[in-house]
Amino acid sequence: FDREIKTGAKLQHPNILSLFDSGEADGLLYYVMPFVYGESLGDRLQREPMLPIETAVGITLEVADALGYAHSLGIVHRDIKPDNIMLSGNHALVADFGIAKAISSIEGGAKLTEAGVAVGTPLYMSPEQAVGDPAGPTSDLYSLACVLYEMLAGSPPFTGANARQIMARHAMEQVPSLQVIRDTVPDEVEDAIMAAMAKV
């Protein structure tokens, strides 16, 4: 827990929700983050399933900048999804760097971070994560493309009755065209999503 939280604390970027402190008190582990005046992207999408194209692209660019910074330090998020993107004012903040991994390690689930076991949220999980392969920067970009797709289409690119079905669709099916759902999406935006969600 301490190692993963310290990794997250190294990240100092305007679009990453920082960690102030962590430790143990009365046998309980804790971490301290700033209070965010705003809401998660997940909350926003509950109210407004399809965002304006300019807003969706702006959020994506800020998250991509944060991920690029983290990746340059060798840190992969592994769980990019709307609930881990906070909206404060007109800015996006990526939350939970390393925290999911840290919590899994104290719950006896250290194996969750090793090869061979899937880690992440199925609606946004890259095919390599789904089969338990190591997650690299391209996994985060795949997940971010899924989030952008949802902001523009009103639903994630792949859904299903259960996690296994969703992960199988990610691994095997072609991404549905955004422009069929929303013909005002520019070609270059759809092309970027398709490139980030390529199977190889």
PDB file of C-alpha atoms in Angstrom:
ATOM      1  CA  PHE A   1       0.000   0.000   0.000  1.00  0.00           C
ATOM      2  CA  ASP A   2       2.689   2.434   1.051  1.00  0.00           C
ATOM      3  CA  ARG A   3       4.772   1.792  -2.078  1.00  0.00           C
ATOM      4  CA  GLU A   4       1.843   2.337  -4.445  1.00  0.00           C
ATOM      5  CA  ILE A   5       0.671   5.479  -2.664  1.00  0.00           C
ATOM      6  CA  LYS A   6       4.218   6.876  -2.772  1.00  0.00           C
ATOM      7  CA  THR A   7       4.283   6.204  -6.519  1.00  0.00           C
ATOM      8  CA  GLY A   8       1.057   8.175  -6.913  1.00  0.00           C
ATOM      9  CA  ALA A   9       2.439  10.990  -4.765  1.00  0.00           C
ATOM     10  CA  LYS A  10       5.313  11.489  -7.229  1.00  0.00           C
ATOM     11  CA  LEU A  11       2.870  12.674  -9.883  1.00  0.00           C
ATOM     12  CA  GLN A  12       2.720  16.455  -9.906  1.00  0.00           C
ATOM     13  CA  HIS A  13       0.715  17.648 -12.913  1.00  0.00           C
ATOM     14  CA  PRO A  14      -2.134  20.176 -13.282  1.00  0.00           C
ATOM     15  CA  ASN A  15      -4.466  17.449 -14.595  1.00  0.00           C
ATOM     16  CA  ILE A  16      -3.669  14.802 -11.963  1.00  0.00           C
ATOM     17  CA  LEU A  17      -5.404  14.790  -8.587  1.00  0.00           C
ATOM     18  CA  SER A  18      -2.462  14.807  -6.231  1.00  0.00           C
ATOM     19  CA  LEU A  19      -1.915  12.889  -3.015  1.00  0.00           C
ATOM     20  CA  PHE A  20      -0.981  14.876   0.076  1.00  0.00           C
ATOM     21  CA  ASP A  21      -0.138  12.165   2.564  1.00  0.00           C
ATOM     22  CA  SER A  22      -0.611   8.540   3.576  1.00  0.00           C
ATOM     23  CA  GLY A  23       0.080   6.387   6.576  1.00  0.00           C
ATOM     24  CA  GLU A  24      -1.408   4.219   9.290  1.00  0.00           C
ATOM     25  CA  ALA A  25      -3.473   5.199  12.310  1.00  0.00           C
ATOM     26  CA  ASP A  26      -4.953   2.795  14.856  1.00  0.00           C
ATOM     27  CA  GLY A  27      -4.277  -0.129  12.536  1.00  0.00           C
ATOM     28  CA  LEU A  28      -6.048   1.515   9.573  1.00  0.00           C
ATOM     29  CA  LEU A  29      -4.301   2.646   6.399  1.00  0.00           C
ATOM     30  CA  TYR A  30      -5.236   6.028   4.950  1.00  0.00           C
ATOM     31  CA  TYR A  31      -4.383   8.463   2.194  1.00  0.00           C
ATOM     32  CA  VAL A  32      -5.188  12.164   1.909  1.00  0.00           C
ATOM     33  CA  MET A  33      -6.193  13.923  -1.311  1.00  0.00           C
ATOM     34  CA  PRO A  34      -7.438  17.455  -1.970  1.00  0.00           C
ATOM     35  CA  PHE A  35     -11.187  18.064  -1.984  1.00  0.00           C
ATOM     36  CA  VAL A  36     -12.395  18.634  -5.543  1.00  0.00           C
ATOM     37  CA  TYR A  37     -15.131  21.181  -6.080  1.00  0.00           C
ATOM     38  CA  GLY A  38     -16.988  19.601  -8.944  1.00  0.00           C
ATOM     39  CA  GLU A  39     -18.070  16.134  -9.998  1.00  0.00           C
ATOM     40  CA  SER A  40     -16.785  13.048 -11.750  1.00  0.00           C
ATOM     41  CA  LEU A  41     -17.179  12.654 -15.484  1.00  0.00           C
ATOM     42  CA  GLY A  42     -19.306   9.609 -14.618  1.00  0.00           C
ATOM     43  CA  ASP A  43     -21.740  11.853 -12.713  1.00  0.00           C
ATOM     44  CA  ARG A  44     -21.845  14.302 -15.617  1.00  0.00           C
ATOM     45  CA  LEU A  45     -22.586  11.510 -18.093  1.00  0.00           C
ATOM     46  CA  GLN A  46     -25.473  10.321 -15.900  1.00  0.00           C
ATOM     47  CA  ARG A  47     -27.075  13.743 -16.356  1.00  0.00           C
ATOM     48  CA  GLU A  48     -25.908  14.437 -19.896  1.00  0.00           C
ATOM     49  CA  PRO A  49     -25.087  11.185 -21.744  1.00  0.00           C
ATOM     50  CA  MET A  50     -23.846  12.944 -24.927  1.00  0.00           C
ATOM     51  CA  LEU A  51     -21.468  15.857 -24.400  1.00  0.00           C
ATOM     52  CA  PRO A  52     -20.783  18.606 -26.941  1.00  0.00           C
ATOM     53  CA  ILE A  53     -17.962  17.479 -29.250  1.00  0.00           C
ATOM     54  CA  GLU A  54     -15.672  20.357 -28.232  1.00  0.00           C
ATOM     55  CA  THR A  55     -16.191  19.596 -24.518  1.00  0.00           C
ATOM     56  CA  ALA A  56     -15.533  15.863 -24.978  1.00  0.00           C
ATOM     57  CA  VAL A  57     -12.370  16.476 -26.990  1.00  0.00           C
ATOM     58  CA  GLY A  58     -11.155  19.079 -24.458  1.00  0.00           C
ATOM     59  CA  ILE A  59     -11.573  16.646 -21.552  1.00  0.00           C
ATOM     60  CA  THR A  60      -9.801  13.940 -23.547  1.00  0.00           C
ATOM     61  CA  LEU A  61      -6.840  16.190 -24.372  1.00  0.00           C
ATOM     62  CA  GLU A  62      -6.367  17.108 -20.704  1.00  0.00           C
ATOM     63  CA  VAL A  63      -6.525  13.471 -19.615  1.00  0.00           C
ATOM     64  CA  ALA A  64      -4.138  12.509 -22.434  1.00  0.00           C
ATOM     65  CA  ASP A  65      -1.685  15.187 -21.257  1.00  0.00           C
ATOM     66  CA  ALA A  66      -1.833  13.809 -17.710  1.00  0.00           C
ATOM     67  CA  LEU A  67      -1.326  10.242 -18.957  1.00  0.00           C
ATOM     68  CA  GLY A  68       1.570  11.300 -21.183  1.00  0.00           C
ATOM     69  CA  TYR A  69       3.280  12.819 -18.155  1.00  0.00           C
ATOM     70  CA  ALA A  70       2.683   9.698 -16.025  1.00  0.00           C
ATOM     71  CA  HIS A  71       3.841   7.393 -18.822  1.00  0.00           C
ATOM     72  CA  SER A  72       7.057   9.434 -19.187  1.00  0.00           C
ATOM     73  CA  LEU A  73       7.771   8.445 -15.560  1.00  0.00           C
ATOM     74  CA  GLY A  74       6.971   4.787 -16.239  1.00  0.00           C
ATOM     75  CA  ILE A  75       3.615   4.903 -14.411  1.00  0.00           C
ATOM     76  CA  VAL A  76       0.501   3.346 -15.981  1.00  0.00           C
ATOM     77  CA  HIS A  77      -2.933   4.133 -14.528  1.00  0.00           C
ATOM     78  CA  ARG A  78      -4.641   0.795 -15.466  1.00  0.00           C
ATOM     79  CA  ASP A  79      -8.202   1.978 -14.771  1.00  0.00           C
ATOM     80  CA  ILE A  80      -9.108   5.025 -16.856  1.00  0.00           C
ATOM     81  CA  LYS A  81     -12.898   5.409 -16.734  1.00  0.00           C
ATOM     82  CA  PRO A  82     -15.400   8.255 -16.246  1.00  0.00           C
ATOM     83  CA  ASP A  83     -15.523   7.760 -12.462  1.00  0.00           C
ATOM     84  CA  ASN A  84     -11.744   8.295 -12.251  1.00  0.00           C
ATOM     85  CA  ILE A  85     -11.883  11.602 -14.138  1.00  0.00           C
ATOM     86  CA  MET A  86     -12.927  14.554 -11.994  1.00  0.00           C
ATOM     87  CA  LEU A  87     -14.291  17.757 -13.515  1.00  0.00           C
ATOM     88  CA  SER A  88     -13.446  20.921 -11.599  1.00  0.00           C
ATOM     89  CA  GLY A  89     -14.248  24.241 -13.216  1.00  0.00           C
ATOM     90  CA  ASN A  90     -13.358  23.781 -16.863  1.00  0.00           C
ATOM     91  CA  HIS A  91     -10.620  21.236 -16.190  1.00  0.00           C
ATOM     92  CA  ALA A  92     -10.271  17.461 -15.992  1.00  0.00           C
ATOM     93  CA  LEU A  93      -8.305  15.805 -13.192  1.00  0.00           C
ATOM     94  CA  VAL A  94      -7.244  12.164 -13.359  1.00  0.00           C
ATOM     95  CA  ALA A  95      -7.774  10.448  -9.999  1.00  0.00           C
ATOM     96  CA  ASP A  96      -6.733   7.157  -8.408  1.00  0.00           C
ATOM     97  CA  PHE A  97      -3.232   6.672  -9.810  1.00  0.00           C
ATOM     98  CA  GLY A  98      -1.974   3.573  -8.041  1.00  0.00           C
ATOM     99  CA  ILE A  99      -4.767   3.574  -5.474  1.00  0.00           C
ATOM    100  CA  ALA A 100      -6.713   0.633  -6.905  1.00  0.00           C
ATOM    101  CA  LYS A 101      -3.463  -1.335  -7.052  1.00  0.00           C
ATOM    102  CA  ALA A 102      -2.573  -0.310  -3.505  1.00  0.00           C
ATOM    103  CA  ILE A 103      -5.952  -1.330  -2.123  1.00  0.00           C
ATOM    104  CA  SER A 104      -5.854  -4.692  -3.911  1.00  0.00           C
ATOM    105  CA  SER A 105      -2.483  -5.401  -2.313  1.00  0.00           C
ATOM    106  CA  ILE A 106      -3.819  -4.922   1.246  1.00  0.00           C
ATOM    107  CA  GLU A 107      -6.934  -6.984   0.564  1.00  0.00           C
ATOM    108  CA  GLY A 108      -4.813 -10.054  -0.084  1.00  0.00           C
ATOM    109  CA  GLY A 109      -5.059  -9.505  -3.803  1.00  0.00           C
ATOM    110  CA  ALA A 110      -1.431  -8.792  -4.625  1.00  0.00           C
ATOM    111  CA  LYS A 111      -1.827 -11.206  -7.542  1.00  0.00           C
ATOM    112  CA  LEU A 112      -4.235  -8.730  -9.141  1.00  0.00           C
ATOM    113  CA  THR A 113      -1.257  -6.655 -10.231  1.00  0.00           C
ATOM    114  CA  GLU A 114       0.655  -9.530 -11.782  1.00  0.00           C
ATOM    115  CA  ALA A 115       0.462 -10.938 -15.304  1.00  0.00           C
ATOM    116  CA  GLY A 116      -2.270 -13.494 -15.855  1.00  0.00           C
ATOM    117  CA  VAL A 117      -5.118 -11.732 -14.016  1.00  0.00           C
ATOM    118  CA  ALA A 118      -7.302  -8.980 -15.484  1.00  0.00           C
ATOM    119  CA  VAL A 119      -7.243  -5.618 -13.671  1.00  0.00           C
ATOM    120  CA  GLY A 120      -9.494  -2.716 -14.616  1.00  0.00           C
ATOM    121  CA  THR A 121     -13.111  -1.955 -15.463  1.00  0.00           C
ATOM    122  CA  PRO A 122     -14.471  -4.188 -18.275  1.00  0.00           C
ATOM    123  CA  LEU A 123     -16.349  -1.413 -20.125  1.00  0.00           C
ATOM    124  CA  TYR A 124     -13.044   0.425 -20.653  1.00  0.00           C
ATOM    125  CA  MET A 125     -10.507  -2.398 -20.513  1.00  0.00           C
ATOM    126  CA  SER A 126      -8.019  -3.015 -23.305  1.00  0.00           C
ATOM    127  CA  PRO A 127      -7.879  -6.519 -24.830  1.00  0.00           C
ATOM    128  CA  GLU A 128      -4.422  -7.145 -23.345  1.00  0.00           C
ATOM    129  CA  GLN A 129      -5.668  -6.234 -19.863  1.00  0.00           C
ATOM    130  CA  ALA A 130      -8.674  -8.514 -20.329  1.00  0.00           C
ATOM    131  CA  VAL A 131      -6.424 -11.552 -20.747  1.00  0.00           C
ATOM    132  CA  GLY A 132      -4.145 -10.514 -17.876  1.00  0.00           C
ATOM    133  CA  ASP A 133      -1.167  -9.385 -19.951  1.00  0.00           C
ATOM    134  CA  PRO A 134       0.914  -6.512 -18.540  1.00  0.00           C
ATOM    135  CA  ALA A 135      -0.743  -3.120 -19.041  1.00  0.00           C
ATOM    136  CA  GLY A 136       1.392  -0.487 -20.744  1.00  0.00           C
ATOM    137  CA  PRO A 137       0.751   3.075 -21.916  1.00  0.00           C
ATOM    138  CA  THR A 138      -1.300   1.848 -24.887  1.00  0.00           C
ATOM    139  CA  SER A 139      -3.758   0.222 -22.458  1.00  0.00           C
ATOM    140  CA  ASP A 140      -4.435   3.607 -20.875  1.00  0.00           C
ATOM    141  CA  LEU A 141      -4.905   5.160 -24.326  1.00  0.00           C
ATOM    142  CA  TYR A 142      -7.333   2.386 -25.300  1.00  0.00           C
ATOM    143  CA  SER A 143      -9.345   3.084 -22.148  1.00  0.00           C
ATOM    144  CA  LEU A 144      -9.292   6.832 -22.804  1.00  0.00           C
ATOM    145  CA  ALA A 145     -10.593   6.213 -26.343  1.00  0.00           C
ATOM    146  CA  CYS A 146     -13.468   4.199 -24.826  1.00  0.00           C
ATOM    147  CA  VAL A 147     -14.265   7.142 -22.543  1.00  0.00           C
ATOM    148  CA  LEU A 148     -14.198   9.598 -25.471  1.00  0.00           C
ATOM    149  CA  TYR A 149     -16.449   7.266 -27.451  1.00  0.00           C
ATOM    150  CA  GLU A 150     -18.942   7.221 -24.569  1.00  0.00           C
ATOM    151  CA  MET A 151     -18.882  11.019 -24.203  1.00  0.00           C
ATOM    152  CA  LEU A 152     -19.761  11.349 -27.894  1.00  0.00           C
ATOM    153  CA  ALA A 153     -22.100   8.376 -28.424  1.00  0.00           C
ATOM    154  CA  GLY A 154     -23.941   8.306 -25.110  1.00  0.00           C
ATOM    155  CA  SER A 155     -22.792   4.764 -24.247  1.00  0.00           C
ATOM    156  CA  PRO A 156     -19.500   2.817 -24.137  1.00  0.00           C
ATOM    157  CA  PRO A 157     -18.360   1.147 -27.384  1.00  0.00           C
ATOM    158  CA  PHE A 158     -19.009  -2.367 -26.031  1.00  0.00           C
ATOM    159  CA  THR A 159     -21.569  -3.528 -23.488  1.00  0.00           C
ATOM    160  CA  GLY A 160     -22.821  -6.958 -22.470  1.00  0.00           C
ATOM    161  CA  ALA A 161     -24.643  -9.053 -19.903  1.00  0.00           C
ATOM    162  CA  ASN A 162     -21.499  -9.684 -17.839  1.00  0.00           C
ATOM    163  CA  ALA A 163     -17.805  -8.799 -17.588  1.00  0.00           C
ATOM    164  CA  ARG A 164     -16.676 -11.828 -19.613  1.00  0.00           C
ATOM    165  CA  GLN A 165     -18.983 -10.961 -22.506  1.00  0.00           C
ATOM    166  CA  ILE A 166     -17.858  -7.320 -22.530  1.00  0.00           C
ATOM    167  CA  MET A 167     -14.162  -8.285 -22.474  1.00  0.00           C
ATOM    168  CA  ALA A 168     -14.711 -10.772 -25.323  1.00  0.00           C
ATOM    169  CA  ARG A 169     -16.320  -8.041 -27.419  1.00  0.00           C
ATOM    170  CA  HIS A 170     -13.350  -5.736 -26.757  1.00  0.00           C
ATOM    171  CA  ALA A 171     -10.986  -8.490 -27.893  1.00  0.00           C
ATOM    172  CA  MET A 172     -12.836  -9.624 -31.010  1.00  0.00           C
ATOM    173  CA  GLU A 173     -15.323  -7.076 -32.375  1.00  0.00           C
ATOM    174  CA  GLN A 174     -14.741  -4.045 -34.561  1.00  0.00           C
ATOM    175  CA  VAL A 175     -15.474  -0.752 -32.827  1.00  0.00           C
ATOM    176  CA  PRO A 176     -18.892   0.517 -33.985  1.00  0.00           C
ATOM    177  CA  SER A 177     -18.669   3.677 -36.106  1.00  0.00           C
ATOM    178  CA  LEU A 178     -19.371   6.822 -34.103  1.00  0.00           C
ATOM    179  CA  GLN A 179     -20.553   8.663 -37.183  1.00  0.00           C
ATOM    180  CA  VAL A 180     -23.461   6.247 -37.607  1.00  0.00           C
ATOM    181  CA  ILE A 181     -24.685   7.324 -34.150  1.00  0.00           C
ATOM    182  CA  ARG A 182     -23.670  10.992 -34.406  1.00  0.00           C
ATOM    183  CA  ASP A 183     -22.873  12.225 -37.901  1.00  0.00           C
ATOM    184  CA  THR A 184     -21.405  15.526 -36.662  1.00  0.00           C
ATOM    185  CA  VAL A 185     -18.346  13.780 -35.166  1.00  0.00           C
ATOM    186  CA  PRO A 186     -15.356  14.912 -37.274  1.00  0.00           C
ATOM    187  CA  ASP A 187     -13.456  12.285 -39.279  1.00  0.00           C
ATOM    188  CA  GLU A 188     -10.217  12.971 -37.387  1.00  0.00           C
ATOM    189  CA  VAL A 189     -11.894  12.336 -34.018  1.00  0.00           C
ATOM    190  CA  GLU A 190     -13.332   9.019 -35.167  1.00  0.00           C
ATOM    191  CA  ASP A 191      -9.966   8.112 -36.767  1.00  0.00           C
ATOM    192  CA  ALA A 192      -8.153   8.826 -33.477  1.00  0.00           C
ATOM    193  CA  ILE A 193     -10.587   6.608 -31.543  1.00  0.00           C
ATOM    194  CA  MET A 194     -10.250   3.793 -34.070  1.00  0.00           C
ATOM    195  CA  ALA A 195      -6.440   4.015 -33.945  1.00  0.00           C
ATOM    196  CA  ALA A 196      -6.338   3.992 -30.130  1.00  0.00           C
ATOM    197  CA  MET A 197      -8.749   1.021 -30.028  1.00  0.00           C
ATOM    198  CA  ALA A 198      -7.020  -1.036 -32.714  1.00  0.00           C
ATOM    199  CA  LYS A 199      -6.754  -4.710 -31.740  1.00  0.00           C
ATOM    200  CA  VAL A 200      -3.018  -4.696 -32.477  1.00  0.00           C
TER     201      VAL A 200
END
